[in-house]
């Protein structure tokens, strides 16, 4: 996508090419582009995926030109028929992509001209590849954002379903990766549902800012033809127009914003991946993953490795890298379009692919998670996780919180010295530490009592978790989210990928 192609007038024919690549702009040059430079500057190897958006935008542009009288009706029909054939050839896999034509735009336009003749040469009237590519990329990314939102919905649905089955399964909650207070597993899972909802909102916000039409800005200054940009915007379902032609052709904020939102989504998925890896390890033993989402070792026959979760952690880094690459890409560019912007697509495309694959993997893996509730409960009994409940008990009996905190700290120390739980300390010894203690204190010191006591919106009480599950089920039902498809169990690969 370069700045070398000015809008073409009706009836204008291309100059005789010195090289096939130069057919769109060869008249100014006395020798062909070097073969190495041709390969170095071409983008057709990766921007082919913009073809559908390119054809869609060209159809809207041509229809507008006909409406304002720049194109004749016969030319419009020829262009529409020609682009339909081009689309069919691309979908059938018979389209001949030519490196010499540099990018998707010239490839599509050249084939259109072969089919439609002189009419094909007129489709580029009133536009430049600069506003063309900006429009194509926005159209393409808009569609991908919609699909990613659906994938987030599916993962949320899988997490909500699992949370509903474990609304009263007690597990340890951690801070600093130290046992802190008891929670229920469903509450823990719903934390990720909330994170994913914010990710979905960020994609929605990015889509709104993205959905502004650059086409009509031409190379950088607009066009002398009497175009109707609102007509094109309506046809392509853009909500607004880019209001400054120089900004429109050079703006890549929308791509950066998408990658930033994608990086946050990958951060959340990476956190979930890390917990799955930990919970699967024998040191925790909280869960088992489906065999079809684990691999074995080439040397240790007992191993079941959580490769999918580990790769999700690793793939977060490549998405972070794409965000930094795009920020670096634009930081030193003067207005307006520069060839640097050709480098915006591969980071965006790879981010899209990585997000799709990772969301799919998790939405299909989560429904198959098996939970060892007994192991979770045993872990919650460690580390004096009900100590805060004892302090709260004393506060309710009139003890200042700081004094209650100190009394419970002494109780924990005493229990640690004896190698027992707080609930195993005799009532008399607890009273010696805090005279306000009564026999009902032992109800407070159970992990079930601890979680049940946190019965408020946002709390971990099973009743609250059940209410949150119901709320999310209603929300996802309004979005018409279907359950993630159940994969047919298959053999676990023994040596997939690297590592052991």
Short mmCIF file of C-alpha atoms in Angstrom, two decimals:
data_model
loop_
_atom_site.label_atom_id
_atom_site.label_comp_id
_atom_site.label_asym_id
_atom_site.label_seq_id
_atom_site.Cartn_x
_atom_site.Cartn_y
_atom_site.Cartn_z
CA UNK A 1 0.00 0.00 0.00
CA UNK A 2 1.87 3.08 -1.18
CA UNK A 3 1.31 6.72 -1.80
CA UNK A 4 2.31 6.50 -5.46
CA UNK A 5 -1.13 5.95 -7.01
CA UNK A 6 -3.19 9.05 -7.62
CA UNK A 7 -6.96 8.79 -8.30
CA UNK A 8 -7.72 7.84 -11.86
CA UNK A 9 -10.15 9.76 -14.04
CA UNK A 10 -12.90 8.15 -16.12
CA UNK A 11 -11.53 6.84 -19.39
CA UNK A 12 -7.89 7.17 -18.29
CA UNK A 13 -5.74 4.21 -19.31
CA UNK A 14 -2.66 2.89 -17.62
CA UNK A 15 0.73 3.77 -19.11
CA UNK A 16 2.63 1.01 -20.85
CA UNK A 17 4.32 -0.93 -18.05
CA UNK A 18 8.06 -1.31 -17.83
CA UNK A 19 7.46 -4.10 -15.33
CA UNK A 20 4.28 -5.88 -14.37
CA UNK A 21 4.48 -4.45 -10.87
CA UNK A 22 4.59 -0.90 -12.15
CA UNK A 23 1.42 -0.98 -14.22
CA UNK A 24 -0.43 1.28 -11.78
CA UNK A 25 2.20 3.99 -11.63
CA UNK A 26 5.00 3.27 -14.14
CA UNK A 27 4.93 6.42 -16.20
CA UNK A 28 7.26 8.36 -13.90
CA UNK A 29 10.00 5.69 -13.86
CA UNK A 30 12.70 4.73 -16.34
CA UNK A 31 13.57 1.27 -15.00
CA UNK A 32 11.74 -1.51 -13.22
CA UNK A 33 11.92 -2.08 -9.50
CA UNK A 34 14.72 -4.42 -8.47
CA UNK A 35 13.56 -7.99 -7.90
CA UNK A 36 14.75 -7.94 -4.28
CA UNK A 37 12.94 -4.66 -3.62
CA UNK A 38 9.81 -6.10 -5.19
CA UNK A 39 9.80 -8.93 -2.67
CA UNK A 40 10.82 -6.65 0.21
CA UNK A 41 8.02 -4.14 -0.34
CA UNK A 42 5.21 -6.47 -1.38
CA UNK A 43 2.44 -7.26 1.09
CA UNK A 44 0.38 -9.72 -0.94
CA UNK A 45 1.76 -12.60 1.10
CA UNK A 46 -0.29 -11.51 4.08
CA UNK A 47 -2.86 -8.91 3.03
CA UNK A 48 -4.81 -11.38 0.87
CA UNK A 49 -7.14 -11.81 3.83
CA UNK A 50 -8.42 -8.28 3.18
CA UNK A 51 -9.81 -9.34 -0.20
CA UNK A 52 -13.44 -9.65 0.86
CA UNK A 53 -13.34 -6.24 2.56
CA UNK A 54 -11.57 -4.75 -0.46
CA UNK A 55 -14.29 -6.00 -2.82
CA UNK A 56 -17.04 -4.89 -0.46
CA UNK A 57 -15.59 -1.37 -0.25
CA UNK A 58 -15.03 -1.19 -4.02
CA UNK A 59 -18.66 -2.11 -4.68
CA UNK A 60 -19.87 0.64 -2.35
CA UNK A 61 -17.44 3.14 -3.87
CA UNK A 62 -18.50 2.29 -7.43
CA UNK A 63 -22.20 2.49 -6.57
CA UNK A 64 -21.61 5.94 -5.10
CA UNK A 65 -19.70 7.09 -8.18
CA UNK A 66 -22.64 6.02 -10.31
CA UNK A 67 -25.09 7.82 -8.04
CA UNK A 68 -23.21 11.11 -8.35
CA UNK A 69 -22.79 10.70 -12.11
CA UNK A 70 -19.09 9.95 -12.28
CA UNK A 71 -19.65 6.39 -13.50
CA UNK A 72 -22.16 5.30 -16.10
CA UNK A 73 -24.72 2.61 -15.43
CA UNK A 74 -23.06 0.19 -17.87
CA UNK A 75 -19.70 0.66 -16.15
CA UNK A 76 -21.27 0.03 -12.74
CA UNK A 77 -22.87 -3.20 -13.95
CA UNK A 78 -19.58 -4.37 -15.42
CA UNK A 79 -17.74 -3.56 -12.20
CA UNK A 80 -20.32 -5.33 -10.04
CA UNK A 81 -20.31 -8.41 -12.22
CA UNK A 82 -16.54 -8.41 -12.44
CA UNK A 83 -16.05 -8.09 -8.69
CA UNK A 84 -18.56 -10.89 -8.12
CA UNK A 85 -16.45 -13.11 -10.35
CA UNK A 86 -13.27 -12.06 -8.56
CA UNK A 87 -14.88 -12.93 -5.23
CA UNK A 88 -15.98 -16.31 -6.55
CA UNK A 89 -12.48 -17.09 -7.81
CA UNK A 90 -10.94 -16.15 -4.46
CA UNK A 91 -13.40 -18.31 -2.55
CA UNK A 92 -12.85 -21.22 -4.94
CA UNK A 93 -9.08 -20.92 -4.56
CA UNK A 94 -8.53 -20.37 -8.28
CA UNK A 95 -7.54 -16.69 -8.11
CA UNK A 96 -3.99 -16.15 -9.28
CA UNK A 97 -2.22 -13.88 -6.81
CA UNK A 98 0.74 -12.06 -8.35
CA UNK A 99 3.68 -10.90 -6.27
CA UNK A 100 4.48 -8.41 -9.02
CA UNK A 101 1.23 -6.58 -8.25
CA UNK A 102 2.43 -5.86 -4.72
CA UNK A 103 -0.80 -5.99 -2.70
CA UNK A 104 -4.38 -7.21 -2.53
CA UNK A 105 -5.76 -3.97 -3.99
CA UNK A 106 -3.79 -4.07 -7.23
CA UNK A 107 -4.35 -7.82 -7.58
CA UNK A 108 -8.10 -7.41 -7.32
CA UNK A 109 -8.16 -4.35 -9.57
CA UNK A 110 -5.99 -6.01 -12.24
CA UNK A 111 -8.24 -9.07 -12.37
CA UNK A 112 -11.33 -6.84 -12.43
CA UNK A 113 -9.89 -4.99 -15.42
CA UNK A 114 -9.21 -8.27 -17.20
CA UNK A 115 -12.86 -9.20 -16.71
CA UNK A 116 -14.61 -5.82 -17.08
CA UNK A 117 -12.24 -4.04 -19.44
CA UNK A 118 -12.30 -0.22 -19.42
CA UNK A 119 -14.87 -0.17 -16.62
CA UNK A 120 -12.38 -1.90 -14.34
CA UNK A 121 -9.91 0.90 -14.91
CA UNK A 122 -12.47 3.42 -13.65
CA UNK A 123 -13.19 1.81 -10.26
CA UNK A 124 -10.27 3.65 -8.68
CA UNK A 125 -11.65 7.08 -9.57
CA UNK A 126 -11.73 9.41 -6.59
CA UNK A 127 -9.76 7.21 -4.21
CA UNK A 128 -6.21 6.17 -3.40
CA UNK A 129 -4.78 2.99 -2.01
CA UNK A 130 -4.17 5.08 1.10
CA UNK A 131 -7.84 5.54 1.97
CA UNK A 132 -8.65 2.18 0.39
CA UNK A 133 -6.45 0.17 2.75
CA UNK A 134 -7.55 2.18 5.77
CA UNK A 135 -11.15 1.33 4.91
CA UNK A 136 -10.42 -2.33 4.18
CA UNK A 137 -8.57 -2.85 7.45
CA UNK A 138 -11.36 -1.23 9.44
CA UNK A 139 -13.99 -3.36 7.70
CA UNK A 140 -12.01 -6.53 8.28
CA UNK A 141 -11.22 -5.77 11.91
CA UNK A 142 -14.83 -4.80 12.62
CA UNK A 143 -15.98 -8.24 11.56
CA UNK A 144 -13.29 -9.94 13.63
CA UNK A 145 -14.23 -7.93 16.70
CA UNK A 146 -17.78 -9.18 16.37
CA UNK A 147 -16.57 -12.78 16.14
CA UNK A 148 -14.22 -12.36 19.11
CA UNK A 149 -17.10 -11.04 21.20
CA UNK A 150 -18.97 -14.25 20.45
CA UNK A 151 -15.96 -16.32 21.48
CA UNK A 152 -15.75 -14.41 24.77
CA UNK A 153 -19.43 -15.17 25.33
CA UNK A 154 -18.77 -18.88 24.84
CA UNK A 155 -15.93 -18.92 27.35
CA UNK A 156 -18.01 -16.96 29.84
CA UNK A 157 -20.80 -19.48 29.39
CA UNK A 158 -18.43 -22.38 30.07
CA UNK A 159 -17.07 -20.72 33.22
CA UNK A 160 -20.55 -19.84 34.49
CA UNK A 161 -21.73 -23.42 33.99
CA UNK A 162 -18.75 -24.78 35.93
CA UNK A 163 -19.24 -22.16 38.64
CA UNK A 164 -22.87 -23.21 38.99
CA UNK A 165 -21.81 -26.79 39.68
CA UNK A 166 -19.40 -25.60 42.38
CA UNK A 167 -21.27 -22.80 44.11
CA UNK A 168 -20.59 -24.45 47.49
CA UNK A 169 -17.25 -26.18 46.84
CA UNK A 170 -14.89 -24.70 49.41
CA UNK A 171 -11.30 -23.95 48.44
CA UNK A 172 -8.56 -21.71 49.80
CA UNK A 173 -8.41 -18.14 48.62
CA UNK A 174 -4.89 -16.79 48.38
CA UNK A 175 -3.04 -13.55 48.73
CA UNK A 176 0.72 -13.57 48.03
CA UNK A 177 0.02 -17.22 47.09
CA UNK A 178 -0.45 -17.88 50.82
CA UNK A 179 -3.68 -19.31 52.19
CA UNK A 180 -5.76 -16.29 53.19
CA UNK A 181 -9.48 -17.02 53.61
CA UNK A 182 -11.86 -19.74 52.43
CA UNK A 183 -13.79 -19.07 49.24
CA UNK A 184 -15.90 -21.26 47.00
CA UNK A 185 -14.63 -22.46 43.65
CA UNK A 186 -17.61 -20.98 41.83
CA UNK A 187 -16.76 -17.55 43.21
CA UNK A 188 -13.17 -17.92 42.01
CA UNK A 189 -14.31 -18.84 38.50
CA UNK A 190 -16.75 -15.94 38.32
CA UNK A 191 -13.85 -13.55 38.86
CA UNK A 192 -12.66 -14.52 35.36
CA UNK A 193 -16.15 -14.04 33.97
CA UNK A 194 -16.00 -10.44 35.23
CA UNK A 195 -12.57 -9.92 33.66
CA UNK A 196 -13.80 -11.28 30.34
CA UNK A 197 -16.80 -8.98 30.45
CA UNK A 198 -14.50 -5.97 30.72
CA UNK A 199 -12.51 -7.36 27.78
CA UNK A 200 -15.73 -7.62 25.81
CA UNK A 201 -16.60 -4.03 26.70
CA UNK A 202 -13.19 -2.86 25.53
CA UNK A 203 -13.72 -4.59 22.18
CA UNK A 204 -17.12 -2.93 21.91
CA UNK A 205 -15.62 0.49 22.66
CA UNK A 206 -12.84 -0.10 20.14
CA UNK A 207 -15.39 -1.13 17.53
CA UNK A 208 -17.32 2.12 18.01
CA UNK A 209 -14.22 4.26 17.40
CA UNK A 210 -13.11 2.01 14.56
CA UNK A 211 -16.41 2.29 12.74
CA UNK A 212 -15.70 5.57 10.94
CA UNK A 213 -15.23 5.72 7.19
CA UNK A 214 -11.86 6.88 5.75
CA UNK A 215 -12.84 6.32 2.11
CA UNK A 216 -13.12 9.59 0.23
CA UNK A 217 -9.95 10.99 1.75
CA UNK A 218 -8.01 9.77 -1.30
CA UNK A 219 -4.23 10.04 -0.99
CA UNK A 220 -4.26 12.67 1.78
CA UNK A 221 -6.14 15.80 0.69
CA UNK A 222 -9.48 14.52 -0.53
CA UNK A 223 -10.61 14.37 -4.16
CA UNK A 224 -11.86 16.81 -6.79
CA UNK A 225 -14.75 14.52 -7.74
CA UNK A 226 -18.24 15.23 -6.33
CA UNK A 227 -18.30 12.19 -4.06
CA UNK A 228 -20.96 11.39 -1.47
CA UNK A 229 -19.15 9.89 1.51
CA UNK A 230 -22.36 9.47 3.51
CA UNK A 231 -23.67 7.22 0.75
CA UNK A 232 -20.64 4.93 1.10
CA UNK A 233 -20.82 5.00 4.89
CA UNK A 234 -24.43 3.83 4.84
CA UNK A 235 -23.67 1.08 2.34
CA UNK A 236 -20.79 -0.22 4.47
CA UNK A 237 -22.59 0.34 7.78
CA UNK A 238 -20.08 2.82 9.13
CA UNK A 239 -21.52 4.95 11.91
CA UNK A 240 -19.59 8.12 11.06
CA UNK A 241 -17.06 9.66 8.70
CA UNK A 242 -13.41 10.39 9.39
CA UNK A 243 -13.50 14.19 9.42
CA UNK A 244 -9.92 14.98 8.39
CA UNK A 245 -8.46 13.42 5.27
CA UNK A 246 -4.85 13.49 6.49
CA UNK A 247 -5.78 11.85 9.76
CA UNK A 248 -7.99 9.32 7.99
CA UNK A 249 -5.25 7.86 5.79
CA UNK A 250 -2.55 7.84 8.46
CA UNK A 251 -4.53 6.89 11.57
CA UNK A 252 -3.74 3.48 13.02
CA UNK A 253 -5.11 4.20 16.50
CA UNK A 254 -7.87 1.67 15.90
CA UNK A 255 -5.33 -1.11 15.28
CA UNK A 256 -3.33 -0.13 18.35
CA UNK A 257 -6.45 0.02 20.49
CA UNK A 258 -7.48 -3.43 19.31
CA UNK A 259 -4.08 -4.87 20.14
CA UNK A 260 -4.16 -3.16 23.55
CA UNK A 261 -7.55 -4.70 24.31
CA UNK A 262 -6.28 -8.02 22.98
CA UNK A 263 -3.21 -7.82 25.23
CA UNK A 264 -5.43 -7.32 28.27
CA UNK A 265 -7.59 -10.25 27.24
CA UNK A 266 -4.50 -12.43 26.89
CA UNK A 267 -3.30 -11.25 30.31
CA UNK A 268 -6.54 -12.50 31.83
CA UNK A 269 -6.38 -15.80 29.95
CA UNK A 270 -2.75 -16.18 31.00
CA UNK A 271 -3.72 -15.74 34.66
CA UNK A 272 -6.37 -18.43 34.30
CA UNK A 273 -3.85 -20.63 32.49
CA UNK A 274 -1.37 -20.23 35.33
CA UNK A 275 -3.97 -21.28 37.88
CA UNK A 276 -4.96 -24.32 35.83
CA UNK A 277 -1.30 -25.32 35.67
CA UNK A 278 -0.95 -24.94 39.45
CA UNK A 279 -4.23 -26.65 40.29
CA UNK A 280 -3.31 -29.61 38.08
CA UNK A 281 0.07 -30.12 39.75
CA UNK A 282 0.32 -32.78 42.50
CA UNK A 283 1.17 -30.06 45.01
CA UNK A 284 -2.38 -28.78 44.65
CA UNK A 285 -4.28 -31.64 43.06
CA UNK A 286 -7.45 -29.56 42.75
CA UNK A 287 -8.44 -30.45 39.18
CA UNK A 288 -7.94 -32.82 36.30
CA UNK A 289 -7.96 -31.62 32.70
CA UNK A 290 -9.37 -33.65 29.82
CA UNK A 291 -6.73 -35.88 28.25
CA UNK A 292 -7.36 -34.26 24.88
CA UNK A 293 -6.02 -30.97 26.27
CA UNK A 294 -2.87 -32.45 27.80
CA UNK A 295 0.21 -34.18 26.42
CA UNK A 296 2.70 -36.76 27.62
CA UNK A 297 6.44 -36.89 27.98
CA UNK A 298 8.95 -38.47 25.62
CA UNK A 299 10.87 -39.88 28.59
CA UNK A 300 8.63 -39.85 31.69
CA UNK A 301 5.60 -42.09 31.15
CA UNK A 302 3.69 -40.80 34.16
CA UNK A 303 3.45 -37.22 32.93
CA UNK A 304 0.28 -35.39 31.85
CA UNK A 305 1.41 -31.92 30.82
CA UNK A 306 -1.00 -28.94 30.58
CA UNK A 307 0.49 -27.78 27.28
CA UNK A 308 -2.58 -25.84 26.14
CA UNK A 309 -2.59 -23.71 29.28
CA UNK A 310 1.18 -23.27 29.16
CA UNK A 311 1.07 -22.18 25.53
CA UNK A 312 -1.65 -19.67 26.33
CA UNK A 313 0.71 -18.12 28.87
CA UNK A 314 3.44 -18.00 26.26
CA UNK A 315 1.23 -16.63 23.50
CA UNK A 316 0.31 -13.68 25.68
CA UNK A 317 3.86 -12.46 25.11
CA UNK A 318 3.53 -12.39 21.34
CA UNK A 319 0.35 -10.31 21.60
CA UNK A 320 2.10 -7.88 23.96
CA UNK A 321 4.88 -7.68 21.38
CA UNK A 322 2.43 -6.80 18.61
CA UNK A 323 1.09 -3.92 20.70
CA UNK A 324 4.59 -2.55 21.25
CA UNK A 325 5.38 -3.02 17.56
CA UNK A 326 2.39 -0.93 16.48
CA UNK A 327 3.12 1.81 19.00
CA UNK A 328 6.69 1.94 17.73
CA UNK A 329 5.45 1.92 14.13
CA UNK A 330 3.50 5.16 14.46
CA UNK A 331 5.53 7.12 16.99
CA UNK A 332 7.89 8.78 14.50
CA UNK A 333 5.73 9.10 11.40
CA UNK A 334 5.01 12.53 9.96
CA UNK A 335 1.62 13.09 8.35
CA UNK A 336 0.20 11.65 6.22
CA UNK A 337 0.54 8.10 4.83
CA UNK A 338 3.96 6.41 4.97
CA UNK A 339 5.07 3.00 3.75
CA UNK A 340 5.76 2.08 7.38
CA UNK A 341 2.04 1.49 7.74
CA UNK A 342 2.28 -1.63 5.62
CA UNK A 343 3.74 -3.19 8.77
CA UNK A 344 0.48 -2.72 10.69
CA UNK A 345 -1.28 -5.76 9.27
CA UNK A 346 0.75 -8.74 10.38
CA UNK A 347 0.61 -7.73 14.07
CA UNK A 348 -3.14 -7.22 13.81
CA UNK A 349 -3.69 -10.46 11.90
CA UNK A 350 -1.59 -12.53 14.28
CA UNK A 351 -3.30 -10.97 17.30
CA UNK A 352 -6.67 -11.90 15.82
CA UNK A 353 -5.57 -15.47 15.14
CA UNK A 354 -4.04 -15.88 18.59
CA UNK A 355 -7.13 -14.57 20.36
CA UNK A 356 -9.48 -16.78 18.36
CA UNK A 357 -7.41 -19.91 18.98
CA UNK A 358 -6.87 -19.24 22.68
CA UNK A 359 -10.50 -18.41 23.40
CA UNK A 360 -11.60 -21.51 21.53
CA UNK A 361 -9.16 -23.70 23.44
CA UNK A 362 -10.37 -22.45 26.81
CA UNK A 363 -14.08 -22.52 25.96
CA UNK A 364 -13.74 -26.18 24.92
CA UNK A 365 -11.39 -27.17 27.76
CA UNK A 366 -13.25 -25.63 30.71
CA UNK A 367 -16.40 -27.82 30.45
CA UNK A 368 -14.20 -30.92 30.80
CA UNK A 369 -12.47 -29.83 34.03
CA UNK A 370 -12.94 -32.34 36.84
CA UNK A 371 -12.78 -30.94 40.37
CA UNK A 372 -11.48 -32.73 43.47
CA UNK A 373 -13.65 -30.99 46.06
CA UNK A 374 -12.12 -32.93 48.94
CA UNK A 375 -8.61 -31.80 48.01
CA UNK A 376 -9.79 -28.19 47.79
CA UNK A 377 -11.41 -28.40 51.23
CA UNK A 378 -8.32 -29.95 52.81
CA UNK A 379 -6.23 -27.13 51.41
CA UNK A 380 -8.68 -24.55 52.77
CA UNK A 381 -8.19 -25.99 56.27
CA UNK A 382 -4.48 -25.23 56.09
CA UNK A 383 -2.89 -21.93 56.96
CA UNK A 384 -5.51 -20.89 59.55
CA UNK A 385 -7.78 -19.53 56.86
CA UNK A 386 -10.61 -18.77 59.35
CA UNK A 387 -8.46 -16.47 61.52
CA UNK A 388 -10.19 -13.37 60.14
CA UNK A 389 -13.55 -14.91 61.03
CA UNK A 390 -12.41 -15.25 64.64
CA UNK A 391 -11.32 -11.62 64.66
CA UNK A 392 -14.69 -10.55 63.22
CA UNK A 393 -16.42 -12.67 65.89
CA UNK A 394 -14.60 -10.74 68.62
CA UNK A 395 -15.42 -7.39 67.01
CA UNK A 396 -19.11 -8.28 67.00
CA UNK A 397 -18.71 -8.87 70.75
CA UNK A 398 -17.37 -5.39 71.35
CA UNK A 399 -13.63 -5.84 70.94
CA UNK A 400 -11.82 -3.19 68.89
CA UNK A 401 -10.58 -4.66 65.63
CA UNK A 402 -6.89 -4.05 66.34
CA UNK A 403 -7.22 -5.71 69.76
CA UNK A 404 -9.11 -8.60 68.17
CA UNK A 405 -6.40 -8.89 65.52
CA UNK A 406 -3.73 -9.17 68.21
CA UNK A 407 -5.68 -11.77 70.21
CA UNK A 408 -6.22 -13.94 67.14
CA UNK A 409 -2.56 -13.64 66.15
CA UNK A 410 -1.67 -15.10 69.56
CA UNK A 411 -4.20 -17.87 69.04
CA UNK A 412 -2.67 -18.71 65.64
CA UNK A 413 0.78 -18.81 67.17
CA UNK A 414 -0.44 -21.16 69.89
CA UNK A 415 -2.12 -23.45 67.36
CA UNK A 416 1.02 -23.46 65.20
CA UNK A 417 3.15 -24.45 68.16
CA UNK A 418 0.82 -27.36 68.86
CA UNK A 419 0.43 -28.31 65.22
CA UNK A 420 -3.36 -28.09 65.32
CA UNK A 421 -6.17 -26.06 63.80
CA UNK A 422 -7.72 -23.04 65.52
CA UNK A 423 -10.89 -25.07 66.00
CA UNK A 424 -8.88 -27.67 67.94
CA UNK A 425 -7.86 -25.19 70.67
CA UNK A 426 -9.84 -25.73 73.88
CA UNK A 427 -12.51 -23.15 74.68
CA UNK A 428 -10.77 -22.30 77.94
CA UNK A 429 -7.53 -21.39 76.19
CA UNK A 430 -9.36 -19.26 73.64
CA UNK A 431 -11.09 -17.46 76.50
CA UNK A 432 -7.71 -16.87 78.14
CA UNK A 433 -6.69 -15.00 75.02
CA UNK A 434 -10.03 -13.19 74.65
CA UNK A 435 -12.63 -13.43 77.46
CA UNK A 436 -15.43 -12.55 75.02
CA UNK A 437 -15.18 -15.99 73.35
CA UNK A 438 -18.14 -18.33 73.90
CA UNK A 439 -18.99 -21.88 72.84
CA UNK A 440 -20.56 -20.72 69.56
CA UNK A 441 -17.11 -19.68 68.34
CA UNK A 442 -16.52 -23.14 66.83
CA UNK A 443 -19.29 -22.59 64.31
CA UNK A 444 -17.40 -19.53 63.11
CA UNK A 445 -14.17 -21.47 62.73
CA UNK A 446 -15.48 -23.91 60.09
CA UNK A 447 -14.66 -23.19 56.45
CA UNK A 448 -18.33 -23.65 55.54
CA UNK A 449 -19.36 -21.13 58.17
CA UNK A 450 -16.69 -18.73 56.94
CA UNK A 451 -17.89 -18.65 53.34
CA UNK A 452 -21.59 -18.60 54.31
CA UNK A 453 -21.03 -15.55 56.50
CA UNK A 454 -19.93 -13.44 53.51
CA UNK A 455 -23.47 -13.16 52.25
CA UNK A 456 -23.55 -9.85 50.37
CA UNK A 457 -23.29 -8.79 46.73
CA UNK A 458 -19.78 -9.64 45.60
CA UNK A 459 -19.20 -12.01 48.50
CA UNK A 460 -18.24 -15.66 48.35
CA UNK A 461 -21.29 -17.08 50.15
CA UNK A 462 -22.80 -19.98 48.18
CA UNK A 463 -26.13 -18.14 48.06
CA UNK A 464 -24.46 -15.12 46.50
CA UNK A 465 -22.54 -17.27 44.01
CA UNK A 466 -25.77 -18.98 42.98
CA UNK A 467 -27.36 -15.57 42.47
CA UNK A 468 -24.42 -14.40 40.35
CA UNK A 469 -24.58 -17.58 38.28
CA UNK A 470 -28.28 -16.92 37.64
CA UNK A 471 -27.54 -13.32 36.69
CA UNK A 472 -24.88 -14.38 34.22
CA UNK A 473 -27.04 -17.11 32.77
CA UNK A 474 -29.74 -14.53 32.07
CA UNK A 475 -27.21 -12.12 30.53
CA UNK A 476 -25.74 -14.78 28.26
CA UNK A 477 -29.19 -16.03 27.32
CA UNK A 478 -30.03 -12.53 26.08
CA UNK A 479 -26.93 -12.75 23.90
CA UNK A 480 -28.16 -16.15 22.73
CA UNK A 481 -24.94 -17.82 23.73
CA UNK A 482 -24.95 -21.52 23.01
CA UNK A 483 -22.90 -23.96 25.12
CA UNK A 484 -19.43 -24.64 23.83
CA UNK A 485 -19.42 -27.73 21.62
CA UNK A 486 -18.35 -30.93 23.34
CA UNK A 487 -15.29 -32.40 21.70
CA UNK A 488 -15.23 -36.09 20.91
CA UNK A 489 -12.63 -37.63 23.20
CA UNK A 490 -9.60 -38.76 21.33
CA UNK A 491 -6.21 -40.22 22.16
CA UNK A 492 -3.86 -37.97 24.07
CA UNK A 493 -0.74 -37.26 22.02
CA UNK A 494 2.28 -38.78 23.68
CA UNK A 495 4.89 -36.43 22.39
CA UNK A 496 3.11 -33.40 20.96
CA UNK A 497 5.31 -30.37 20.62
CA UNK A 498 8.42 -29.70 22.64
CA UNK A 499 9.34 -30.49 26.20
CA UNK A 500 8.84 -33.39 28.55
#
